[in-house]
JSON list of C-alpha atoms in Angstrom, two decimals:
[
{"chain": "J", "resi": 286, "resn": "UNK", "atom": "CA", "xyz": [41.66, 53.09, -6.76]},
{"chain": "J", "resi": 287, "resn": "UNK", "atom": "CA", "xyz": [42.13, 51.61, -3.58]},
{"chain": "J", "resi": 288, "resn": "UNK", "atom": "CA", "xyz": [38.47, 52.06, -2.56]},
{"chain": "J", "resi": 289, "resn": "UNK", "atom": "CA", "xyz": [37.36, 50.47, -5.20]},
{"chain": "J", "resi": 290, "resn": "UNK", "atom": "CA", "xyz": [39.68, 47.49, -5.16]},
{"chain": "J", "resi": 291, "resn": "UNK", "atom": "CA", "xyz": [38.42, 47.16, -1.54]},
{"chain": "J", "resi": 292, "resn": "UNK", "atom": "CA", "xyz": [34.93, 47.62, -2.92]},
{"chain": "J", "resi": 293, "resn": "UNK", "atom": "CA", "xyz": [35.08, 44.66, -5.21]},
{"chain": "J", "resi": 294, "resn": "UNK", "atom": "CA", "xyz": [36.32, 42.31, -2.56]},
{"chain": "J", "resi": 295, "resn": "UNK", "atom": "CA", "xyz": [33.81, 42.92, -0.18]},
{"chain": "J", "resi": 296, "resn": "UNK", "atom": "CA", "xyz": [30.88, 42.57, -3.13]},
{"chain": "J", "resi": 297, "resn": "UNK", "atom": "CA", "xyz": [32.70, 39.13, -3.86]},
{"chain": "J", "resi": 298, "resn": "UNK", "atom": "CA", "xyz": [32.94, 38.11, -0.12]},
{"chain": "J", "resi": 299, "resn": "UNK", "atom": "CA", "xyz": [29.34, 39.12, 0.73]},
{"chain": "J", "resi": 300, "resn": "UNK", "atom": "CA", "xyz": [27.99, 36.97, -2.76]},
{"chain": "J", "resi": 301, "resn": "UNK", "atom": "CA", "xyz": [30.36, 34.17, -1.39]},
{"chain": "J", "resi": 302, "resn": "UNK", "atom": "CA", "xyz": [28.77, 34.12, 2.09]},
{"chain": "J", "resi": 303, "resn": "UNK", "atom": "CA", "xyz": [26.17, 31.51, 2.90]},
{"chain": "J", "resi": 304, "resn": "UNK", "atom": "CA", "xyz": [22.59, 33.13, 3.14]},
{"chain": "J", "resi": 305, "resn": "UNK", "atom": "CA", "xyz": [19.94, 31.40, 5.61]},
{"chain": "J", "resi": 306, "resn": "UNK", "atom": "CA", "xyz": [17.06, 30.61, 3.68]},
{"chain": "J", "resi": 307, "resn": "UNK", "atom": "CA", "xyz": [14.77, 33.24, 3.15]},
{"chain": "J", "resi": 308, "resn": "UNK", "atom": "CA", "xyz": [10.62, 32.98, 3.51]},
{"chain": "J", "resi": 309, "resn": "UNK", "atom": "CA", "xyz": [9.26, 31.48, 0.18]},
{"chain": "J", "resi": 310, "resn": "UNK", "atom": "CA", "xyz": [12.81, 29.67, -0.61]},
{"chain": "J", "resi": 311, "resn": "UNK", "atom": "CA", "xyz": [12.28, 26.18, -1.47]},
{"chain": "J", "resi": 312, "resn": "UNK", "atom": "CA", "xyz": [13.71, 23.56, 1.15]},
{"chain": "J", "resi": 313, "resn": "UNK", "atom": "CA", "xyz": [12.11, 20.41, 0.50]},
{"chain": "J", "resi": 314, "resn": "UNK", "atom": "CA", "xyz": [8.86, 18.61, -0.89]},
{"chain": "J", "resi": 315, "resn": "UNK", "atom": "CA", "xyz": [5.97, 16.12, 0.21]},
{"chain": "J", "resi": 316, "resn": "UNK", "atom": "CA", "xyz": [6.73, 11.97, 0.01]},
{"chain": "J", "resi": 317, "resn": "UNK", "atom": "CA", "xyz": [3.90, 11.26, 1.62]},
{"chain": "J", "resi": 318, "resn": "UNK", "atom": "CA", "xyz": [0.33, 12.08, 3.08]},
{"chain": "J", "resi": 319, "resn": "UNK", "atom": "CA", "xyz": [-2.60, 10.76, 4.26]},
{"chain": "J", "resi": 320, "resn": "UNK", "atom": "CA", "xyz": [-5.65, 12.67, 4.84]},
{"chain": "J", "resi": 321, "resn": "UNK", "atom": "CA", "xyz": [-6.15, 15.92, 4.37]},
{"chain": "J", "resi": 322, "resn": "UNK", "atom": "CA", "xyz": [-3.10, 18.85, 5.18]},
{"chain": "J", "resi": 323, "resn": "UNK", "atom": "CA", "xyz": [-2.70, 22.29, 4.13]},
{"chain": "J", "resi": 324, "resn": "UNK", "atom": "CA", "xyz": [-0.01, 24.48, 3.62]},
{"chain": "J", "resi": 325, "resn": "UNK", "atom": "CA", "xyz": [-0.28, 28.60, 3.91]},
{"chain": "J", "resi": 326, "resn": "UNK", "atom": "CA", "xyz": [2.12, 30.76, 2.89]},
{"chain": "J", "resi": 327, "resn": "UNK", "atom": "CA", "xyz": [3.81, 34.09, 4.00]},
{"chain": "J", "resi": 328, "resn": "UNK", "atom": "CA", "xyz": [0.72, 35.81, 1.94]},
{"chain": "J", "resi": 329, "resn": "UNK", "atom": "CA", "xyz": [-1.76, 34.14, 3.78]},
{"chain": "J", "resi": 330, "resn": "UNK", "atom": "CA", "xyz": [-2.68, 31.76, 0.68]},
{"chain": "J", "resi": 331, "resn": "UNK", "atom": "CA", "xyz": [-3.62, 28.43, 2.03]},
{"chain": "J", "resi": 332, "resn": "UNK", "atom": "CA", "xyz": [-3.03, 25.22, -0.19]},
{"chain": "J", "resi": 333, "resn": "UNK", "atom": "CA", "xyz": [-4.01, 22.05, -0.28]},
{"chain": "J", "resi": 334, "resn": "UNK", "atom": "CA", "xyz": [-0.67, 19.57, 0.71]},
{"chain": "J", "resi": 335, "resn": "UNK", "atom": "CA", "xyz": [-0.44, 16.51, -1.81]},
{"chain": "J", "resi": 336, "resn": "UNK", "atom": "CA", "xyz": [2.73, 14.22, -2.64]},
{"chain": "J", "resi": 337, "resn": "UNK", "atom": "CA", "xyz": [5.55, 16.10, -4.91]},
{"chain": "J", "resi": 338, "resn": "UNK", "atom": "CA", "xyz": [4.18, 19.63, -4.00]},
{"chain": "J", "resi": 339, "resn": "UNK", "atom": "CA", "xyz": [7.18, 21.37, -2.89]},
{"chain": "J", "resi": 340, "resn": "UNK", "atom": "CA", "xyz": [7.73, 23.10, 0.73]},
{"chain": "J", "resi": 341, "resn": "UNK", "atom": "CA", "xyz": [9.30, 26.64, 1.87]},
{"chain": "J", "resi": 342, "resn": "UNK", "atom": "CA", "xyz": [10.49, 27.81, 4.82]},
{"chain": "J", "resi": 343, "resn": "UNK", "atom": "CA", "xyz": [7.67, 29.94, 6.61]},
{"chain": "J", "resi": 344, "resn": "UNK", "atom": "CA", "xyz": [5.13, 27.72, 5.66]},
{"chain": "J", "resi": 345, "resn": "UNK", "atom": "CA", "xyz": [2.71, 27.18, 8.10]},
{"chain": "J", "resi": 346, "resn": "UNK", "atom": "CA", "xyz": [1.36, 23.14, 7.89]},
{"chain": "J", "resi": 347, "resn": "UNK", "atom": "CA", "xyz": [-1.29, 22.29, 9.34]},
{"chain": "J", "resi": 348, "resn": "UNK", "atom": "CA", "xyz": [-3.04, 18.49, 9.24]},
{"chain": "J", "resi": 349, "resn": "UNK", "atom": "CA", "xyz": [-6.65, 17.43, 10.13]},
{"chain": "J", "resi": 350, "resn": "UNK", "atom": "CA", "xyz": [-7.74, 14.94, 12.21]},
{"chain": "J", "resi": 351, "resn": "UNK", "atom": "CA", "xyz": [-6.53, 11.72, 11.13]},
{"chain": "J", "resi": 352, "resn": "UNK", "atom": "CA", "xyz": [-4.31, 13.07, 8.37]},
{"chain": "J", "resi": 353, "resn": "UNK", "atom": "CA", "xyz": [-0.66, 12.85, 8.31]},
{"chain": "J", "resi": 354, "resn": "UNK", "atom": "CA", "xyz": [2.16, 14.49, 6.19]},
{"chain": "J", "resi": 355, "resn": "UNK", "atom": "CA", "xyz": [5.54, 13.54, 5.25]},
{"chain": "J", "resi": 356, "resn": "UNK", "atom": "CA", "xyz": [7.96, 16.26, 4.36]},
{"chain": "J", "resi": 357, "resn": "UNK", "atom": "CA", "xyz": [11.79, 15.37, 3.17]},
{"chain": "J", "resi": 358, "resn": "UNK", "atom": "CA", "xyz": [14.10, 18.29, 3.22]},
{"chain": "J", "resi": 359, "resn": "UNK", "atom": "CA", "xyz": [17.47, 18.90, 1.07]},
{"chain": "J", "resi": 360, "resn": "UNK", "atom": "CA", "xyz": [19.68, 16.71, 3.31]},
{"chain": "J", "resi": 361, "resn": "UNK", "atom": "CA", "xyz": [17.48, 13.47, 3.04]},
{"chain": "J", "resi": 362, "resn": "UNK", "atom": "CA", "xyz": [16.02, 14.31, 6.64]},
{"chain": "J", "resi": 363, "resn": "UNK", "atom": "CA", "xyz": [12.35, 13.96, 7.33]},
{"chain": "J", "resi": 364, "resn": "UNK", "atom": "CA", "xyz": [9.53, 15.01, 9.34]},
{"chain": "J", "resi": 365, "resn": "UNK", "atom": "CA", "xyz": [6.62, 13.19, 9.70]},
{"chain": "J", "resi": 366, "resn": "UNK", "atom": "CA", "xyz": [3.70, 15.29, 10.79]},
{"chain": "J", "resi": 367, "resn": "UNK", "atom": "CA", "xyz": [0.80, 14.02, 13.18]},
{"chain": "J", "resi": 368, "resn": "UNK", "atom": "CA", "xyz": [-2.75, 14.44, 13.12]},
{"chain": "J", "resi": 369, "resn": "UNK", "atom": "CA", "xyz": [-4.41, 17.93, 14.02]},
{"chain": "J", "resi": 370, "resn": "UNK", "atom": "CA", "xyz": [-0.88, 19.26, 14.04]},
{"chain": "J", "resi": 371, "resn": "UNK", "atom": "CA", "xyz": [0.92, 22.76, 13.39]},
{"chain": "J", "resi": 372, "resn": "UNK", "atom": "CA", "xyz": [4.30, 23.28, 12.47]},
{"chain": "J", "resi": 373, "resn": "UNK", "atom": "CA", "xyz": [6.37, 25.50, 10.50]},
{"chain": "J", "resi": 374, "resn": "UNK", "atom": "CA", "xyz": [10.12, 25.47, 9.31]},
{"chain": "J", "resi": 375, "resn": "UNK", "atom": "CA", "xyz": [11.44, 28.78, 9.44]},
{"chain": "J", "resi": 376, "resn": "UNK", "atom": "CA", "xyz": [15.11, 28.35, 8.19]},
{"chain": "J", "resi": 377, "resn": "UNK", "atom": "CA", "xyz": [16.93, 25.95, 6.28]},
{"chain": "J", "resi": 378, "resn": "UNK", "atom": "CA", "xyz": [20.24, 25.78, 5.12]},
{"chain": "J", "resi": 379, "resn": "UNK", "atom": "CA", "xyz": [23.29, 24.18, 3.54]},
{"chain": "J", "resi": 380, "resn": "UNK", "atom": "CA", "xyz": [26.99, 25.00, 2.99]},
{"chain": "J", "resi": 381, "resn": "UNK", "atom": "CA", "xyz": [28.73, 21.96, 1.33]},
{"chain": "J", "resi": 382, "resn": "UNK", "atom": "CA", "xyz": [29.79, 19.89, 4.00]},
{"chain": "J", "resi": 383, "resn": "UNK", "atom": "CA", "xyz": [30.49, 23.08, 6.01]},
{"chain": "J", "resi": 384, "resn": "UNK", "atom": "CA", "xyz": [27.35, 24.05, 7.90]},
{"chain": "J", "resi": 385, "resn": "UNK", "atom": "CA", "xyz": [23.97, 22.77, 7.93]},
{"chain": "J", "resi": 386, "resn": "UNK", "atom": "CA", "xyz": [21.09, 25.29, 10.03]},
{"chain": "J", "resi": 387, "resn": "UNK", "atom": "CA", "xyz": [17.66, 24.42, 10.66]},
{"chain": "J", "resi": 388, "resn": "UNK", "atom": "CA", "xyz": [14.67, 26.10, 12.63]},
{"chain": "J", "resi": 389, "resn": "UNK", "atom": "CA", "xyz": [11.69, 24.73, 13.37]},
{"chain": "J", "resi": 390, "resn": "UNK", "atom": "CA", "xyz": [8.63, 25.24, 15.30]},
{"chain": "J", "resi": 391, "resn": "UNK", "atom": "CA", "xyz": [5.96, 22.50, 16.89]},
{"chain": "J", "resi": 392, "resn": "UNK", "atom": "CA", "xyz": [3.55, 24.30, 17.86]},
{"chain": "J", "resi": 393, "resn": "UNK", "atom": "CA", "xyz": [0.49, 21.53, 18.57]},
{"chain": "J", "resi": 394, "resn": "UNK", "atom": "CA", "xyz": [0.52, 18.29, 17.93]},
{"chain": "J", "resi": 395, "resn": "UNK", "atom": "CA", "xyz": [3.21, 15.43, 17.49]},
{"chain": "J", "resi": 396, "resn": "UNK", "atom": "CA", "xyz": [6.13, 15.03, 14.67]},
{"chain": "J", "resi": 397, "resn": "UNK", "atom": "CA", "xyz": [8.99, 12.45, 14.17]},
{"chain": "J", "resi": 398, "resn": "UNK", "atom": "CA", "xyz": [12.33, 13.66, 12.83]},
{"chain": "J", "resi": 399, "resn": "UNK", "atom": "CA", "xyz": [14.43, 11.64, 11.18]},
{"chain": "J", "resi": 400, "resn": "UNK", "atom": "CA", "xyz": [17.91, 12.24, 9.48]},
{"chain": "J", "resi": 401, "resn": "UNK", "atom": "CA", "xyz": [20.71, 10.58, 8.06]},
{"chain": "J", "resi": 402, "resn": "UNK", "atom": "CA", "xyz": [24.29, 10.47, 9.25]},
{"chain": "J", "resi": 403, "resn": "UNK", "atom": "CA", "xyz": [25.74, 13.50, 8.11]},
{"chain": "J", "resi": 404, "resn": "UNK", "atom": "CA", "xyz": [29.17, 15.26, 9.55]},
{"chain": "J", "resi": 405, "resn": "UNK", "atom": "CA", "xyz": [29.29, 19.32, 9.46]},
{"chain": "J", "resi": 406, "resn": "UNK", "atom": "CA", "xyz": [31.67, 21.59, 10.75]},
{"chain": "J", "resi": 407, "resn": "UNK", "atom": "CA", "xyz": [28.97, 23.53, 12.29]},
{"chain": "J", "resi": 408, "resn": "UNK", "atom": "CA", "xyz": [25.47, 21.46, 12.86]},
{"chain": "J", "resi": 409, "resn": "UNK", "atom": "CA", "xyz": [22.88, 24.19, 14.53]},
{"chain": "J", "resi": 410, "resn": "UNK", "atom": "CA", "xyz": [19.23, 22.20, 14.37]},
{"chain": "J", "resi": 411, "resn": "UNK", "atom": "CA", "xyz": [16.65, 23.42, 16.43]},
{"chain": "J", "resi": 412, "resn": "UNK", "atom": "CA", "xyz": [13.20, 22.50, 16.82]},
{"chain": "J", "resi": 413, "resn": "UNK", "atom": "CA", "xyz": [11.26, 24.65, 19.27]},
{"chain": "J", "resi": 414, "resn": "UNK", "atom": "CA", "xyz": [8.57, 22.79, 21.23]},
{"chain": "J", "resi": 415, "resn": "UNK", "atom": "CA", "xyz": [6.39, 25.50, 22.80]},
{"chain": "J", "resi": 416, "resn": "UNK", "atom": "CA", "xyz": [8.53, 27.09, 25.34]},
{"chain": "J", "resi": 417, "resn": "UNK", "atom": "CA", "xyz": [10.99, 24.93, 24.54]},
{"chain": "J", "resi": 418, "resn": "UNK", "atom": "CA", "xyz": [14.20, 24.69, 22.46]},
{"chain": "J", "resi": 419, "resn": "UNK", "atom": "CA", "xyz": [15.46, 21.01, 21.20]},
{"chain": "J", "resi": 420, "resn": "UNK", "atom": "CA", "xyz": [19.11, 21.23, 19.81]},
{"chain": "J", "resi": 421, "resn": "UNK", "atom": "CA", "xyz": [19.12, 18.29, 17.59]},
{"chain": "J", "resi": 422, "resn": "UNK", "atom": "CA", "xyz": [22.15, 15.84, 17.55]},
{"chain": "J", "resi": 423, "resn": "UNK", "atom": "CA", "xyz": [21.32, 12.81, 16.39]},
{"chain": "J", "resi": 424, "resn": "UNK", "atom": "CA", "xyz": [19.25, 11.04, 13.99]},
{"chain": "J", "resi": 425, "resn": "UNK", "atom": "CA", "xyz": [15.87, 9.86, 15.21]},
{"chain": "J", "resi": 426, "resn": "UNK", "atom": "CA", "xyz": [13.80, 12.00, 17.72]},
{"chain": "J", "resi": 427, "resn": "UNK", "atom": "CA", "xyz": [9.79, 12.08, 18.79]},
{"chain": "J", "resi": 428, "resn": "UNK", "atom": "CA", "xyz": [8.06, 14.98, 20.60]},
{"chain": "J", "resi": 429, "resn": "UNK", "atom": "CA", "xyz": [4.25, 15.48, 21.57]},
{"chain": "J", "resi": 430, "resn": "UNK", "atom": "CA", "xyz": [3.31, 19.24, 22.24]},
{"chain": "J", "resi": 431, "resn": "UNK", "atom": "CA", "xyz": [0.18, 20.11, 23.81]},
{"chain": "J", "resi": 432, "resn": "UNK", "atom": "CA", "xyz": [-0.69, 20.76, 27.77]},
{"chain": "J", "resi": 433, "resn": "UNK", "atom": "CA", "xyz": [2.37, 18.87, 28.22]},
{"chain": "J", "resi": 434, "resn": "UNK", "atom": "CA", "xyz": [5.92, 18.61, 26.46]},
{"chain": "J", "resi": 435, "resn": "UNK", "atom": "CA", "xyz": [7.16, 15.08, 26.16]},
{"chain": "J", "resi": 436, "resn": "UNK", "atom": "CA", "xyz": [10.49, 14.52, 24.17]},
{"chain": "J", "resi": 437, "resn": "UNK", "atom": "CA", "xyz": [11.45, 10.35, 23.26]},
{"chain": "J", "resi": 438, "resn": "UNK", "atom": "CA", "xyz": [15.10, 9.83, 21.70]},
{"chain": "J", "resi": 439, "resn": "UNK", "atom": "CA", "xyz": [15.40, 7.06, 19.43]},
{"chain": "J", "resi": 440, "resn": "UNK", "atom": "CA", "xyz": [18.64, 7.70, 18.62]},
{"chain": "J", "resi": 441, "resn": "UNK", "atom": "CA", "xyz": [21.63, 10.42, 18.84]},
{"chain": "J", "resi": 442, "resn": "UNK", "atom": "CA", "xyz": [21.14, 13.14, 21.50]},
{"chain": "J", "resi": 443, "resn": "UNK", "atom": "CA", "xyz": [18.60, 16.29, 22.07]},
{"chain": "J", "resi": 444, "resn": "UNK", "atom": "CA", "xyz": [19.82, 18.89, 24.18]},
{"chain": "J", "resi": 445, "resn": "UNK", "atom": "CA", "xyz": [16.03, 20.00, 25.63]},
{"chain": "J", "resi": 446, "resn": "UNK", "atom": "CA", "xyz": [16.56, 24.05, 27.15]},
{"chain": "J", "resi": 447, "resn": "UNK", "atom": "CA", "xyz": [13.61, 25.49, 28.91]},
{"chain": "J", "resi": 448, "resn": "UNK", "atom": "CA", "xyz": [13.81, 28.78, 30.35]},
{"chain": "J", "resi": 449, "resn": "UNK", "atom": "CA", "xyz": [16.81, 28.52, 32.49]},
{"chain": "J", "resi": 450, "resn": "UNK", "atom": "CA", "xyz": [16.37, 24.72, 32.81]},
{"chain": "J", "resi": 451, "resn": "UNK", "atom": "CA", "xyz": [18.11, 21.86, 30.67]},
{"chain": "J", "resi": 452, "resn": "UNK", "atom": "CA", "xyz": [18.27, 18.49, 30.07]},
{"chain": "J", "resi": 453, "resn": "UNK", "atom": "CA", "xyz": [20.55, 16.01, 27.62]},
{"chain": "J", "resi": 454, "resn": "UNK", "atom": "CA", "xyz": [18.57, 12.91, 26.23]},
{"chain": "J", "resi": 455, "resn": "UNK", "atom": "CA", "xyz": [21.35, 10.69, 25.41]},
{"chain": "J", "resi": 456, "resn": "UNK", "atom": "CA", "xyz": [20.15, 7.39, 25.87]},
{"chain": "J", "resi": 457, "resn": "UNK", "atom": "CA", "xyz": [17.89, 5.05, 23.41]},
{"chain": "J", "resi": 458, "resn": "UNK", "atom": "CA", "xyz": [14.26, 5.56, 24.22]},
{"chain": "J", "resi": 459, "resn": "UNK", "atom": "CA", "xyz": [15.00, 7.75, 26.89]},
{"chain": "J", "resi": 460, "resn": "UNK", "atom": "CA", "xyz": [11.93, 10.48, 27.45]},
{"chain": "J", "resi": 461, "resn": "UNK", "atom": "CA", "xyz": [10.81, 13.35, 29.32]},
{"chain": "J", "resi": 462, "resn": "UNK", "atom": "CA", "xyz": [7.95, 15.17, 30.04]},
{"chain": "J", "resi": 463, "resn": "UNK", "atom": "CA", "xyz": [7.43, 19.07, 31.32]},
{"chain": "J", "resi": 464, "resn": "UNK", "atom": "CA", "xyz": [5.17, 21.67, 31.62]},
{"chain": "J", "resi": 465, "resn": "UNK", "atom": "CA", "xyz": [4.37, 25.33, 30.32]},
{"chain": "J", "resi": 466, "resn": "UNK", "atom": "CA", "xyz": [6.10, 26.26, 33.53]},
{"chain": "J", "resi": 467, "resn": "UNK", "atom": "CA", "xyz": [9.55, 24.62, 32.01]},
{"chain": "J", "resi": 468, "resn": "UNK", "atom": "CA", "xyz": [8.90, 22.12, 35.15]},
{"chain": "J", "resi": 469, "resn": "UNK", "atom": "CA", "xyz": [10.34, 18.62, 34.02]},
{"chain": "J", "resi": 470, "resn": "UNK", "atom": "CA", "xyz": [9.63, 15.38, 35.27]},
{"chain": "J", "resi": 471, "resn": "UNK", "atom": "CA", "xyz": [11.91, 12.81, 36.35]},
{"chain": "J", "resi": 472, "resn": "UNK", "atom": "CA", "xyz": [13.23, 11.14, 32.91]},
{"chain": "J", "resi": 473, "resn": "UNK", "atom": "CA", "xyz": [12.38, 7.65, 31.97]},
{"chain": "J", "resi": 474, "resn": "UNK", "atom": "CA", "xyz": [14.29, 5.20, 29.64]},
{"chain": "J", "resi": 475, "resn": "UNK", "atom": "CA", "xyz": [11.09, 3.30, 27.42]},
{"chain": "J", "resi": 476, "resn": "UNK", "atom": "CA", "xyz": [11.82, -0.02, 26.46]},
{"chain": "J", "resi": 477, "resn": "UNK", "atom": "CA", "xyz": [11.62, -0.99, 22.37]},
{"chain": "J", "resi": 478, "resn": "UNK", "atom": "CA", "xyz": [8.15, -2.56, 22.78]},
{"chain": "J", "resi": 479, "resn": "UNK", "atom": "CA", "xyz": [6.80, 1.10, 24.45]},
{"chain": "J", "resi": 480, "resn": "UNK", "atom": "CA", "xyz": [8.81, 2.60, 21.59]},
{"chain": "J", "resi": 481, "resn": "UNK", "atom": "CA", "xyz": [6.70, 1.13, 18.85]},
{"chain": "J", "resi": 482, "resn": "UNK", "atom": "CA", "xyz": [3.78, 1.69, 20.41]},
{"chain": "J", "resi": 483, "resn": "UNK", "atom": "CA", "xyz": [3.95, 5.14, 20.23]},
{"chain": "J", "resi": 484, "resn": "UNK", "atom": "CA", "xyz": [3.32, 4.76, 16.41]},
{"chain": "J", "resi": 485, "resn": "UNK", "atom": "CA", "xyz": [-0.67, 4.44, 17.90]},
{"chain": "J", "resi": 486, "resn": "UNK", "atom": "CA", "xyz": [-0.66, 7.84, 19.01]},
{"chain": "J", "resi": 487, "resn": "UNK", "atom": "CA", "xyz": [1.32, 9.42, 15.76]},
{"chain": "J", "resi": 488, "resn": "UNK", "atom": "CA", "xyz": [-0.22, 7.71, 13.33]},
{"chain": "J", "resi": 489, "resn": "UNK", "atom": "CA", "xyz": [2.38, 5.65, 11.46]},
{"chain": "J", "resi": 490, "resn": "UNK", "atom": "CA", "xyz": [4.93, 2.47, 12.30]},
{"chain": "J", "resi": 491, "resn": "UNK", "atom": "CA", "xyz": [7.80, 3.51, 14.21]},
{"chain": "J", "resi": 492, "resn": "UNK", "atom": "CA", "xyz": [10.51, 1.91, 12.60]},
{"chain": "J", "resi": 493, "resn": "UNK", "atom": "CA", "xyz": [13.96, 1.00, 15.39]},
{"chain": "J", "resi": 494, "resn": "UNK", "atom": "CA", "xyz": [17.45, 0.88, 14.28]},
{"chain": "J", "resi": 495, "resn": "UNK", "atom": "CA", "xyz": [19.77, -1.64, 15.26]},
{"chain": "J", "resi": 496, "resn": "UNK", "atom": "CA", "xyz": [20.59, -1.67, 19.30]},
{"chain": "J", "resi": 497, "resn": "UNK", "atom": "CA", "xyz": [23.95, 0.14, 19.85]},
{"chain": "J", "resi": 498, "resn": "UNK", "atom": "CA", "xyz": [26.93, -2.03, 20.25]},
{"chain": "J", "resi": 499, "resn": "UNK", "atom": "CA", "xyz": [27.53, -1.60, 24.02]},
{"chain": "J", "resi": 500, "resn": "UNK", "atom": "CA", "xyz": [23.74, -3.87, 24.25]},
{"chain": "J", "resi": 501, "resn": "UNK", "atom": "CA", "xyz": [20.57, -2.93, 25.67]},
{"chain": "J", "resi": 502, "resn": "UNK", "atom": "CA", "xyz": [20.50, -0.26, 28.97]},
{"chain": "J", "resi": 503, "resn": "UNK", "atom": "CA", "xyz": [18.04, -1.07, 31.64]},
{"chain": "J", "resi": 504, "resn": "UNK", "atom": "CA", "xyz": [14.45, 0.96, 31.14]},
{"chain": "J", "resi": 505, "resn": "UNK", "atom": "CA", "xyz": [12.24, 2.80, 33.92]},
{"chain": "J", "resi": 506, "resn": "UNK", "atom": "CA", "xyz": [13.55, 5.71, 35.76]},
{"chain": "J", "resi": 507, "resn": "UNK", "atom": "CA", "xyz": [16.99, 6.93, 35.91]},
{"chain": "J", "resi": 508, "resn": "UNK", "atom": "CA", "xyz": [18.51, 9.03, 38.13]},
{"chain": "J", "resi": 509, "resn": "UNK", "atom": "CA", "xyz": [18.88, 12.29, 37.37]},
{"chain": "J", "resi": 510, "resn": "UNK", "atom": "CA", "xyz": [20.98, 15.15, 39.32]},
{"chain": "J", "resi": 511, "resn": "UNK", "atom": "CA", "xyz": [20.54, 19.32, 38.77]},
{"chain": "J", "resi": 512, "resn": "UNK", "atom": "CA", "xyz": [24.29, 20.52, 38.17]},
{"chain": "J", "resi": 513, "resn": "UNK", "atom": "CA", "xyz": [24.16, 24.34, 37.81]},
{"chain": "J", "resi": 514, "resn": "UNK", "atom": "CA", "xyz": [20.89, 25.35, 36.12]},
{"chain": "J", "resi": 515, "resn": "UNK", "atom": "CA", "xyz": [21.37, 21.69, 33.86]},
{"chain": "J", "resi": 516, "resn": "UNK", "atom": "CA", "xyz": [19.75, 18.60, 34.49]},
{"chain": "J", "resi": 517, "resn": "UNK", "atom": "CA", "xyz": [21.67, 15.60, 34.24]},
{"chain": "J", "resi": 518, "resn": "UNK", "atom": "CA", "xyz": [20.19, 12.27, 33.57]},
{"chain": "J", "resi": 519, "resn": "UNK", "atom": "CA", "xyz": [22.24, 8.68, 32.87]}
]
C-alpha cells in the first residue's frame, strides 16, 4: 500500500514538473519576411518560411541573400533574422511567471533580439554565437557572427563567456568584437547615430528606446580591466 501511495505521488510530481521543449514542439510563428527563407526540420524536410507558418524548436532557418525573417516566440520576444543567415532555437520554455529557458544558436550571419519586460524567478536565455555563449538579460541585443564575433547592447545586459574568458555589456550601445580564438577586443560604447546605422548591414530600421534616466554616457573606448578570468568594462 505504501508503495503505491508513494507511486502515485511521484507520477503526479513528474506530470507537474515543467518539461523543456522538445524537437518539433511549437514555440512561436513568422510576423514577418522578406525574401526568400527556409525552414528544415528534425527529418530533414526543408520548407519554405512565409508569414503565420508556425516555428519549432530544432528548426534549422536559414535566409538567402537579401531575405530577412521575423520570428515572435510565446513571450512576445522576437528575433529578426539577417540575410544569408543560420540559426536554430533549440529549447524554449515557460513556467507561469516561474521560469522562462531559451537556447539558441547563431551560427552565420546577423540577428536582433528583442523582448519585452518580463520578471521570472529563474530567467536562463542563451544565445550561442559560435564559440561563444551570450546569457541574455535585457531586452534589446545585436550580434554579427562570421570570421569575427561582434556583440552591440541596446539595452539590458549580455553576459558574453568565451572559453575561459568573459565580458558584461552593460552599457547602451556598448560593443565588442572577438575572434575564433575567444580573443576580445577592447570594448567600445557606439553612439545612437552608429546604432541606427547598423540597420544597413541587417537589413531593417533599428528602432532606439528612450535614453535611460541617468542621460547619455560618453561613446568611444572604455576602459576595461581582466579581474580573474572576467573582463570588466565601464
Amino acid at each position: 500500500m505504501m508503495w503505491s501511495w508513494c507511486r502515485a505521488v511521484l507520477l503526479a510530481l513528474f506530470l507537474l514538473a515543467p518539461l523543456p521543449a522538445l524537437a518539433g514542439d511549437i514555440i512561436g510563428d513568422i510576423i514577418a519576411k522578406d525574401g526568400k527563407a527556409t525552414l528544415r526540420n528534425d527529418k530533414a524536410q526543408e520548407l519554405d518560411a512565409r508569414v503565420g507558418m508556425q516555428v519549432e524548436t530544432g528548426q534549422l532557418i536559414k535566409t538567402a541573400e537579401g531575405s530577412t525573417l521575423e520570428i515572435r516566440l510565446a513571450d512576445g520576444s522576437v528575433f529578426r533574422i539577417a540575410a544569408k543567415s543560420t540559426f536554430i532555437i533549440d529549447d524554449f520554455a515557460i513556467q507561469g511567471a516561474d521560469s522562462r529557458q531559451m537556447t539558441a544558436r547563431m551560427l552565420t550571419g546577423a540577428l536582433q533580439y528583442v523582448s519585452k519586460p518580463a520578471r521570472f524567478k529563474k530567467d536562463d536565455r542563451r544565445i550561442f554565437l559560435a564559440n561563444a555563449a551570450a546569457a541574455i538579460r535585457g531586452e534589446d541585443f545585436i550580434a554579427f557572427v562570421g570570421r569575427r564575433i561582434e556583440a552591440v547592447l541596446i539595452s539590458g545586459k549580455v553576459e558574453l563567456s568565451a572559453r575561459s574568458n568573459t565580458v558584461m555589456l552593460d552599457r547602451r550601445g556598448q560593443s565588442v568584437t572577438f575572434d575564433s580564438a575567444s580573443k576580445f577586443d577592447r570594448a567600445v560604447v557606439l553612439s545612437d547615430e552608429q546604432l541606427v546605422t547598423l540597420g544597413a548591414r541587417l537589413g531593417w530600421q533599428i528602432e532606439l528606446p528612450p535614453q535611460p534616466e541617468e542621460g547619455v554616457a560618453g561613446t568611444g573606448p572604455i576602459p576595461c580591466a581582466l579581474v580573474g578570468n572576467s573582463l570588466v568594462c565601464g
